[in-house]
Amino acid sequence: ILTLAQDASRIAEALDGLRAGRLSEYSLRRFVVPEAVGETDRRARFVGLDAYAAAGGRIAHDLFEDRRHLTDPALLDRLAAEKLDAAAAAMVAGGAWAWVETCAEAHVSWAEIEKGLAARVYPVEGDLTEAEAERYAELAELANADVLDAEGQADLNALSRTLDGDYTAEQRAVAGAILAIDYDGEMRLHGGLIRKADREAAIAAGVIAPARGGAGEDAEPASPAFSARLTADLEAVARAARQHAVLAKPDLLLDLLAFQLSGRAGHRAIFALRHGDVANAPGTATGFAPDARIAAARHAPADPWTADRARAFRAFRKTGKARVRGDLAQYLAQLLDLPDSALGQLIDKEAKTAIRAIWTPTAENFFARVKGAYLDTLWREMLGLPDTHPTVTTFARLKKRAKDDINGPPPAPPSGSGDGFGQPLRDAGLG
């Protein structure tokens, strides 16, 4: 770390601090090069080390850890801002947007942005032919199973772009965007933003609808026409009307449920369901091999709070009924948690639940973790011998570790003949 220092006096002070125990590795680095920025900083990635050095920026090399540090953060900030501003100007000049602002922060605060916005518009979705929709569903299934090759991924990306659609020329003529640098050093664009000053032009172009009642959004708010109680009643009526209507559309309800459970709806619920993760994995993965779908992570929009859920839901349904029902089954299965033993037995009988189908007991995951008396009973049941048989009594006299080593996984039982673990495991509720 001391090789990074540009000032000999700082090295001497650092050595004194180390001898006195005042400096950790992190604090030593900050002491030696107090304003240095690591090469993985988002601004450094965006600007590039060569461009930074060409502009006169100094780079300190840590000889022992193969790290580089940029020692002029002010220059780096200026270069990043200039590059971002140039990209924004090129977008406006090329007609991509009516205006483009830049943001110095990695995270764009929508609370601040929306104060000056009249509306936000979204890309107009594209349509797939029947053959393209079938191909999309096929490729999406392969991608979900992590078996999609490069050519298939390219096809899937192309079809996805068609589905995602694009902004129209009319939208781009009145809308703008905000450009920022994300944590990976890549430009992140938030587009389709219509300022209040451009509201009338957007309405005239048919890009957004006029405000209900004809009054502009900047007009002085009138006193509410309805009381809070009446407003709540009307909201309840509207909610009931929607619920009444979807009773005749069970497929729509199932699609919506799959959409929410899969995580694609973001952080805002569609159904008033509270669900968390159900523990379904042991502490050790040894011998444990369930269907990968019961452990698959849920999908997550890039921005789970502000994502356009209507657009996302339309795209989700276009993946095809088989994919939607597959997601529904997958994420409902992940939430299955039955404390009712009678109902559990009924489900197990119909589904043909079998522990040995996904789990093989080993010394690590099972035998070393149970008492010797249980192993004695298991050994006797596996061999079908009476308590007094010499093989059984000899095994009972062994030390626990020896019993663990002898007990290999019992043979899988025939379908419908039990679990192969013996009565003690069934008594524990695991059979």
Short mmCIF file of C-alpha atoms in Angstrom, two decimals, residues 106-117 190 305-306:
data_model
loop_
_atom_site.label_atom_id
_atom_site.label_comp_id
_atom_site.label_asym_id
_atom_site.label_seq_id
_atom_site.Cartn_x
_atom_site.Cartn_y
_atom_site.Cartn_z
CA ALA A 106 -26.00 6.64 -10.13
CA HIS A 107 -29.54 6.50 -8.76
CA VAL A 108 -32.11 8.81 -10.31
CA SER A 109 -34.52 10.15 -7.70
CA TRP A 110 -37.96 9.80 -9.25
CA ALA A 111 -39.53 11.75 -6.40
CA GLU A 112 -37.58 14.83 -7.54
CA ILE A 113 -38.02 14.18 -11.25
CA GLU A 114 -41.79 13.80 -11.08
CA LYS A 115 -42.19 17.24 -9.53
CA GLY A 116 -41.57 18.77 -12.95
CA LEU A 117 -43.33 16.15 -15.06
CA HIS A 190 -34.85 6.97 -18.40
CA TRP A 305 -41.49 0.32 -7.82
CA THR A 306 -42.00 2.26 -11.05
#
